[in-house]
């Protein structure tokens, strides 16, 4: 039996462009007021659609999902409290932005 694997990296790295840094700075007061940590997160690897958008110059904040463990595994779980806090912060931020 022979198995051939092909392909490669399909997501560019999410580079910290100035527009994303400004977006994060604008969002942080809402995150802090909702009890969330603020500041730039430690690099973690992986990839999301935000990687593709940032490569095109679209400002993005990634990592706004709930706290949890074992992502994409059968035993995956998330904290409902963190989901509530993160949803509140994002909704409050979006409601107060006329056009970012």
Short mmCIF file of N, CA, C and O in Angstrom, two decimals:
data_model
loop_
_atom_site.label_atom_id
_atom_site.label_comp_id
_atom_site.label_asym_id
_atom_site.label_seq_id
_atom_site.Cartn_x
_atom_site.Cartn_y
_atom_site.Cartn_z
N UNK A 1 0.85 -1.17 0.00
CA UNK A 1 0.00 0.00 0.00
C UNK A 1 0.90 1.24 0.00
O UNK A 1 1.89 1.31 0.71
N UNK A 2 0.48 2.22 -0.77
CA UNK A 2 1.23 3.47 -0.84
C UNK A 2 0.28 4.63 -0.58
O UNK A 2 -0.84 4.67 -1.11
N UNK A 3 0.71 5.55 0.25
CA UNK A 3 -0.08 6.74 0.55
C UNK A 3 0.74 7.95 0.12
O UNK A 3 1.91 8.06 0.48
N UNK A 4 0.12 8.82 -0.64
CA UNK A 4 0.79 10.04 -1.07
C UNK A 4 0.04 11.24 -0.50
O UNK A 4 -1.18 11.33 -0.62
N UNK A 5 0.76 12.11 0.15
CA UNK A 5 0.18 13.30 0.75
C UNK A 5 0.70 14.51 -0.02
O UNK A 5 1.90 14.62 -0.27
N UNK A 6 -0.21 15.38 -0.38
CA UNK A 6 0.21 16.59 -1.08
C UNK A 6 -0.48 17.80 -0.46
O UNK A 6 -1.37 17.67 0.37
N UNK A 7 -0.09 18.96 -0.90
CA UNK A 7 -0.69 20.17 -0.36
C UNK A 7 0.39 21.03 0.26
O UNK A 7 1.56 20.92 -0.08
N UNK A 8 0.00 21.83 1.17
CA UNK A 8 0.96 22.70 1.82
C UNK A 8 0.24 23.68 2.72
O UNK A 8 -0.94 23.53 3.02
N UNK A 9 0.96 24.69 3.10
CA UNK A 9 0.39 25.72 3.95
C UNK A 9 -0.63 26.51 3.13
O UNK A 9 -0.31 27.01 2.06
N UNK A 10 -1.85 26.59 3.63
CA UNK A 10 -2.91 27.29 2.89
C UNK A 10 -3.32 28.60 3.55
O UNK A 10 -4.19 29.28 3.05
N UNK A 11 -2.71 28.94 4.64
CA UNK A 11 -3.03 30.18 5.35
C UNK A 11 -1.73 30.94 5.59
O UNK A 11 -0.79 30.39 6.17
N UNK A 12 -1.68 32.20 5.18
CA UNK A 12 -0.50 32.98 5.52
C UNK A 12 -0.53 33.31 7.01
O UNK A 12 -1.59 33.24 7.64
N UNK A 13 0.60 33.68 7.59
CA UNK A 13 0.57 34.08 9.00
C UNK A 13 -0.25 35.34 9.18
O UNK A 13 -0.37 36.15 8.25
N UNK A 14 -0.84 35.50 10.34
CA UNK A 14 -1.62 36.71 10.62
C UNK A 14 -0.66 37.77 11.14
O UNK A 14 -0.33 37.80 12.32
N UNK A 15 -0.22 38.61 10.24
CA UNK A 15 0.75 39.66 10.58
C UNK A 15 0.04 40.79 11.32
O UNK A 15 -1.10 41.13 11.00
N UNK A 16 0.69 41.40 12.31
CA UNK A 16 0.08 42.50 13.07
C UNK A 16 0.13 43.82 12.28
O UNK A 16 1.06 44.60 12.43
N UNK A 17 -0.86 44.05 11.42
CA UNK A 17 -0.89 45.29 10.64
C UNK A 17 -1.40 46.44 11.52
O UNK A 17 -2.15 46.22 12.48
N UNK A 18 -1.00 47.67 11.25
CA UNK A 18 -1.42 48.82 12.07
C UNK A 18 -2.94 48.94 12.22
O UNK A 18 -3.42 49.28 13.31
N UNK A 19 -3.69 48.67 11.17
CA UNK A 19 -5.16 48.79 11.26
C UNK A 19 -5.74 47.79 12.26
O UNK A 19 -6.68 48.10 12.98
N UNK A 20 -5.18 46.61 12.32
CA UNK A 20 -5.65 45.62 13.31
C UNK A 20 -5.28 46.05 14.72
O UNK A 20 -6.04 45.84 15.67
N UNK A 21 -4.11 46.65 14.88
CA UNK A 21 -3.70 47.13 16.20
C UNK A 21 -4.64 48.23 16.67
O UNK A 21 -5.01 48.28 17.85
N UNK A 22 -5.06 49.13 15.76
CA UNK A 22 -6.00 50.19 16.12
C UNK A 22 -7.37 49.59 16.49
O UNK A 22 -8.02 50.03 17.44
N UNK A 23 -7.79 48.59 15.75
CA UNK A 23 -9.07 47.92 16.04
C UNK A 23 -9.02 47.26 17.41
O UNK A 23 -9.95 47.39 18.21
N UNK A 24 -7.93 46.57 17.70
CA UNK A 24 -7.77 45.93 19.02
C UNK A 24 -7.79 46.96 20.13
O UNK A 24 -8.45 46.79 21.15
N UNK A 25 -7.09 48.08 19.94
CA UNK A 25 -7.04 49.14 20.95
C UNK A 25 -8.43 49.74 21.18
O UNK A 25 -8.78 50.07 22.32
N UNK A 26 -9.23 49.85 20.14
CA UNK A 26 -10.59 50.38 20.27
C UNK A 26 -11.50 49.39 21.00
O UNK A 26 -12.39 49.78 21.75
N UNK A 27 -11.28 48.10 20.80
CA UNK A 27 -12.09 47.05 21.42
C UNK A 27 -11.73 46.82 22.90
O UNK A 27 -12.60 46.47 23.71
N UNK A 28 -10.47 47.01 23.26
CA UNK A 28 -10.00 46.65 24.60
C UNK A 28 -10.76 47.27 25.76
O UNK A 28 -10.99 46.59 26.76
N UNK A 29 -11.20 48.54 25.72
CA UNK A 29 -11.97 49.06 26.87
C UNK A 29 -13.25 48.27 27.12
O UNK A 29 -13.66 48.08 28.26
N UNK A 30 -13.88 47.79 26.07
CA UNK A 30 -15.11 46.99 26.21
C UNK A 30 -14.77 45.61 26.78
O UNK A 30 -15.52 45.10 27.62
N UNK A 31 -13.68 45.04 26.34
CA UNK A 31 -13.24 43.75 26.88
C UNK A 31 -12.91 43.88 28.36
O UNK A 31 -13.35 43.06 29.18
N UNK A 32 -12.17 44.92 28.72
CA UNK A 32 -11.79 45.12 30.12
C UNK A 32 -13.03 45.34 30.99
O UNK A 32 -13.14 44.77 32.08
N UNK A 33 -13.98 46.13 30.51
CA UNK A 33 -15.20 46.40 31.27
C UNK A 33 -16.06 45.15 31.42
O UNK A 33 -16.87 45.06 32.35
N UNK A 34 -15.87 44.18 30.54
CA UNK A 34 -16.61 42.92 30.61
C UNK A 34 -15.85 41.85 31.39
O UNK A 34 -16.25 40.69 31.40
N UNK A 35 -14.73 42.24 32.00
CA UNK A 35 -13.97 41.30 32.82
C UNK A 35 -12.99 40.43 32.06
O UNK A 35 -12.54 39.42 32.58
N UNK A 36 -12.65 40.82 30.85
CA UNK A 36 -11.73 40.03 30.03
C UNK A 36 -10.32 40.60 30.10
O UNK A 36 -10.14 41.79 30.37
N UNK A 37 -9.34 39.75 29.85
CA UNK A 37 -7.96 40.20 29.79
C UNK A 37 -7.79 41.05 28.53
O UNK A 37 -8.43 40.80 27.51
N UNK A 38 -6.90 42.01 28.60
CA UNK A 38 -6.62 42.84 27.42
C UNK A 38 -5.15 42.74 27.09
O UNK A 38 -4.35 42.22 27.86
N UNK A 39 -4.79 43.26 25.94
CA UNK A 39 -3.42 43.20 25.46
C UNK A 39 -3.30 42.19 24.36
O UNK A 39 -4.20 41.38 24.12
N UNK A 40 -2.20 42.26 23.66
CA UNK A 40 -1.97 41.35 22.55
C UNK A 40 -1.71 39.96 23.09
O UNK A 40 -0.90 39.77 24.00
N UNK A 41 -2.38 38.98 22.54
CA UNK A 41 -2.23 37.60 22.98
C UNK A 41 -0.89 37.03 22.53
O UNK A 41 -0.32 37.46 21.52
N UNK A 42 -0.43 36.05 23.26
CA UNK A 42 0.77 35.32 22.89
C UNK A 42 0.53 34.59 21.57
O UNK A 42 -0.57 34.10 21.31
N UNK A 43 1.54 34.52 20.73
CA UNK A 43 1.41 33.81 19.45
C UNK A 43 1.13 32.34 19.71
O UNK A 43 1.76 31.73 20.57
N UNK A 44 0.16 31.79 18.96
CA UNK A 44 -0.26 30.41 19.21
C UNK A 44 -0.19 29.51 18.00
O UNK A 44 -0.31 28.31 18.12
N UNK A 45 -0.08 30.05 16.82
CA UNK A 45 -0.11 29.21 15.63
C UNK A 45 -1.54 28.95 15.21
O UNK A 45 -2.47 29.57 15.71
N UNK A 46 -1.72 28.06 14.30
CA UNK A 46 -3.05 27.79 13.79
C UNK A 46 -3.39 28.73 12.66
O UNK A 46 -2.54 29.46 12.15
N UNK A 47 -4.63 28.74 12.28
CA UNK A 47 -5.04 29.61 11.19
C UNK A 47 -6.54 29.79 11.19
O UNK A 47 -7.28 28.92 11.64
N UNK A 48 -6.97 30.93 10.72
CA UNK A 48 -8.39 31.21 10.62
C UNK A 48 -8.62 32.05 9.38
O UNK A 48 -7.67 32.44 8.68
N UNK A 49 -9.87 32.38 9.12
CA UNK A 49 -10.16 33.25 7.99
C UNK A 49 -9.56 34.64 8.20
O UNK A 49 -9.29 35.35 7.23
N UNK A 50 -9.33 35.02 9.45
CA UNK A 50 -8.70 36.31 9.73
C UNK A 50 -7.31 36.38 9.10
O UNK A 50 -6.89 37.45 8.65
N UNK A 51 -6.60 35.27 9.04
CA UNK A 51 -5.29 35.26 8.39
C UNK A 51 -5.40 35.71 6.94
O UNK A 51 -4.56 36.47 6.45
N UNK A 52 -6.42 35.23 6.25
CA UNK A 52 -6.62 35.59 4.85
C UNK A 52 -7.00 37.06 4.70
O UNK A 52 -6.52 37.75 3.80
N UNK A 53 -7.87 37.54 5.58
CA UNK A 53 -8.33 38.92 5.50
C UNK A 53 -7.21 39.91 5.81
O UNK A 53 -7.05 40.92 5.11
N UNK A 54 -6.43 39.64 6.85
CA UNK A 54 -5.33 40.53 7.21
C UNK A 54 -4.32 40.60 6.06
O UNK A 54 -3.77 41.66 5.77
N UNK A 55 -4.10 39.48 5.38
CA UNK A 55 -3.17 39.47 4.25
C UNK A 55 -3.65 40.41 3.13
O UNK A 55 -2.84 40.91 2.35
N UNK A 56 -4.96 40.68 3.09
CA UNK A 56 -5.52 41.61 2.12
C UNK A 56 -5.63 43.04 2.67
O UNK A 56 -6.15 43.92 2.01
N UNK A 57 -5.18 43.25 3.91
CA UNK A 57 -5.20 44.57 4.51
C UNK A 57 -6.44 44.89 5.31
O UNK A 57 -6.63 46.02 5.73
N UNK A 58 -7.30 43.90 5.53
CA UNK A 58 -8.53 44.11 6.30
C UNK A 58 -8.21 43.98 7.79
O UNK A 58 -7.66 42.95 8.21
N UNK A 59 -8.52 44.99 8.61
CA UNK A 59 -8.21 44.87 10.04
C UNK A 59 -9.06 43.78 10.71
O UNK A 59 -10.25 43.67 10.44
N UNK A 60 -8.42 42.98 11.52
CA UNK A 60 -9.09 41.87 12.19
C UNK A 60 -8.57 41.70 13.61
O UNK A 60 -7.40 41.98 13.88
N UNK A 61 -9.45 41.25 14.48
CA UNK A 61 -9.05 40.78 15.80
C UNK A 61 -9.41 39.30 15.82
O UNK A 61 -10.53 38.93 15.51
N UNK A 62 -8.49 38.47 16.19
CA UNK A 62 -8.73 37.03 16.24
C UNK A 62 -8.71 36.59 17.69
O UNK A 62 -8.19 37.28 18.55
N UNK A 63 -9.31 35.44 17.97
CA UNK A 63 -9.27 34.91 19.33
C UNK A 63 -10.35 35.46 20.23
O UNK A 63 -10.15 35.56 21.44
N UNK A 64 -11.50 35.82 19.68
CA UNK A 64 -12.58 36.36 20.50
C UNK A 64 -13.57 35.28 20.95
O UNK A 64 -14.57 35.59 21.57
N UNK A 65 -13.26 34.04 20.67
CA UNK A 65 -14.14 32.96 21.08
C UNK A 65 -14.03 32.66 22.56
O UNK A 65 -13.21 33.24 23.28
N UNK A 66 -14.85 31.75 23.06
CA UNK A 66 -14.88 31.45 24.49
C UNK A 66 -13.63 30.70 24.95
O UNK A 66 -12.92 30.11 24.15
N UNK A 67 -13.39 30.75 26.25
CA UNK A 67 -12.32 29.97 26.86
C UNK A 67 -12.74 28.51 26.88
O UNK A 67 -13.90 28.20 27.14
N UNK A 68 -11.82 27.64 26.62
CA UNK A 68 -12.10 26.21 26.68
C UNK A 68 -10.82 25.42 26.47
O UNK A 68 -9.73 25.96 26.52
N UNK A 69 -11.01 24.14 26.22
CA UNK A 69 -9.87 23.25 25.98
C UNK A 69 -10.26 22.17 24.98
O UNK A 69 -11.44 21.94 24.72
N UNK A 70 -9.25 21.53 24.46
CA UNK A 70 -9.40 20.36 23.57
C UNK A 70 -10.17 20.70 22.29
O UNK A 70 -11.01 19.93 21.83
N UNK A 71 -9.84 21.87 21.69
CA UNK A 71 -10.55 22.31 20.51
C UNK A 71 -10.48 21.28 19.38
O UNK A 71 -9.45 20.69 19.13
N UNK A 72 -11.60 21.08 18.73
CA UNK A 72 -11.76 20.17 17.59
C UNK A 72 -11.55 18.71 17.97
O UNK A 72 -11.18 17.90 17.15
N UNK A 73 -11.78 18.39 19.23
CA UNK A 73 -11.70 17.01 19.70
C UNK A 73 -13.05 16.63 20.31
O UNK A 73 -13.85 17.49 20.66
N UNK A 74 -13.28 15.35 20.48
CA UNK A 74 -14.53 14.87 21.06
C UNK A 74 -14.75 15.43 22.46
O UNK A 74 -15.86 15.77 22.84
N UNK A 75 -13.69 15.61 23.22
CA UNK A 75 -13.81 16.10 24.60
C UNK A 75 -13.74 17.63 24.71
O UNK A 75 -13.60 18.18 25.80
N UNK A 76 -13.89 18.33 23.59
CA UNK A 76 -13.86 19.79 23.59
C UNK A 76 -14.94 20.35 24.52
O UNK A 76 -16.03 19.82 24.61
N UNK A 77 -14.61 21.44 25.21
CA UNK A 77 -15.58 22.12 26.06
C UNK A 77 -15.28 23.62 26.04
O UNK A 77 -14.19 24.04 25.69
N UNK A 78 -16.28 24.41 26.39
CA UNK A 78 -16.06 25.85 26.53
C UNK A 78 -16.80 26.34 27.76
O UNK A 78 -17.81 25.77 28.18
N UNK A 79 -16.27 27.41 28.33
CA UNK A 79 -16.87 28.03 29.50
C UNK A 79 -18.03 28.92 29.07
O UNK A 79 -17.84 29.84 28.28
N UNK A 80 -19.21 28.64 29.58
CA UNK A 80 -20.37 29.47 29.24
C UNK A 80 -20.22 30.89 29.78
O UNK A 80 -20.65 31.85 29.14
N UNK A 81 -19.58 31.03 30.93
CA UNK A 81 -19.35 32.38 31.49
C UNK A 81 -18.46 33.19 30.56
O UNK A 81 -18.71 34.37 30.31
N UNK A 82 -17.40 32.56 30.02
CA UNK A 82 -16.52 33.30 29.11
C UNK A 82 -17.24 33.62 27.80
O UNK A 82 -17.02 34.69 27.23
N UNK A 83 -18.10 32.74 27.36
CA UNK A 83 -18.89 33.01 26.15
C UNK A 83 -19.81 34.21 26.39
O UNK A 83 -19.91 35.10 25.54
N UNK A 84 -20.42 34.26 27.55
CA UNK A 84 -21.31 35.38 27.89
C UNK A 84 -20.52 36.69 27.95
O UNK A 84 -20.92 37.69 27.37
N UNK A 85 -19.37 36.69 28.62
CA UNK A 85 -18.54 37.90 28.74
C UNK A 85 -18.02 38.37 27.39
O UNK A 85 -18.03 39.56 27.09
N UNK A 86 -17.55 37.45 26.57
CA UNK A 86 -16.99 37.83 25.27
C UNK A 86 -18.08 38.32 24.32
O UNK A 86 -17.87 39.25 23.56
N UNK A 87 -19.25 37.70 24.39
CA UNK A 87 -20.37 38.16 23.56
C UNK A 87 -20.81 39.55 23.99
O UNK A 87 -21.08 40.42 23.14
N UNK A 88 -20.87 39.80 25.28
CA UNK A 88 -21.27 41.11 25.79
C UNK A 88 -20.27 42.18 25.35
O UNK A 88 -20.66 43.26 24.89
N UNK A 89 -18.98 41.90 25.47
CA UNK A 89 -17.96 42.87 25.07
C UNK A 89 -18.06 43.20 23.59
O UNK A 89 -18.03 44.37 23.20
N UNK A 90 -18.19 42.17 22.76
CA UNK A 90 -18.26 42.40 21.33
C UNK A 90 -19.54 43.13 20.94
O UNK A 90 -19.51 44.07 20.12
N UNK A 91 -20.67 42.75 21.51
CA UNK A 91 -21.94 43.41 21.20
C UNK A 91 -21.91 44.88 21.61
O UNK A 91 -22.35 45.76 20.86
N UNK A 92 -21.37 45.17 22.78
CA UNK A 92 -21.26 46.54 23.27
C UNK A 92 -20.36 47.36 22.35
O UNK A 92 -20.69 48.48 21.97
N UNK A 93 -19.21 46.78 21.99
CA UNK A 93 -18.29 47.46 21.07
C UNK A 93 -18.96 47.76 19.74
O UNK A 93 -18.91 48.89 19.24
N UNK A 94 -19.60 46.78 19.15
CA UNK A 94 -20.25 46.96 17.83
C UNK A 94 -21.39 47.97 17.90
O UNK A 94 -21.58 48.75 16.98
N UNK A 95 -22.14 47.94 19.00
CA UNK A 95 -23.28 48.86 19.13
C UNK A 95 -22.82 50.31 19.20
O UNK A 95 -23.56 51.21 18.76
N UNK A 96 -21.63 50.55 19.72
CA UNK A 96 -21.16 51.92 19.89
C UNK A 96 -20.28 52.42 18.74
O UNK A 96 -19.89 53.58 18.74
N UNK A 97 -20.02 51.57 17.77
CA UNK A 97 -19.19 51.97 16.63
C UNK A 97 -20.08 52.42 15.48
O UNK A 97 -20.95 51.69 15.03
N UNK A 98 -19.87 53.63 15.01
CA UNK A 98 -20.64 54.10 13.86
C UNK A 98 -20.13 53.45 12.59
O UNK A 98 -20.88 52.96 11.78
N UNK A 99 -18.84 53.46 12.40
CA UNK A 99 -18.19 52.78 11.27
C UNK A 99 -16.70 52.81 11.55
O UNK A 99 -16.09 53.86 11.60
N UNK A 100 -16.15 51.65 11.77
CA UNK A 100 -14.72 51.60 12.11
C UNK A 100 -13.88 51.58 10.88
O UNK A 100 -14.05 51.13 9.88
#
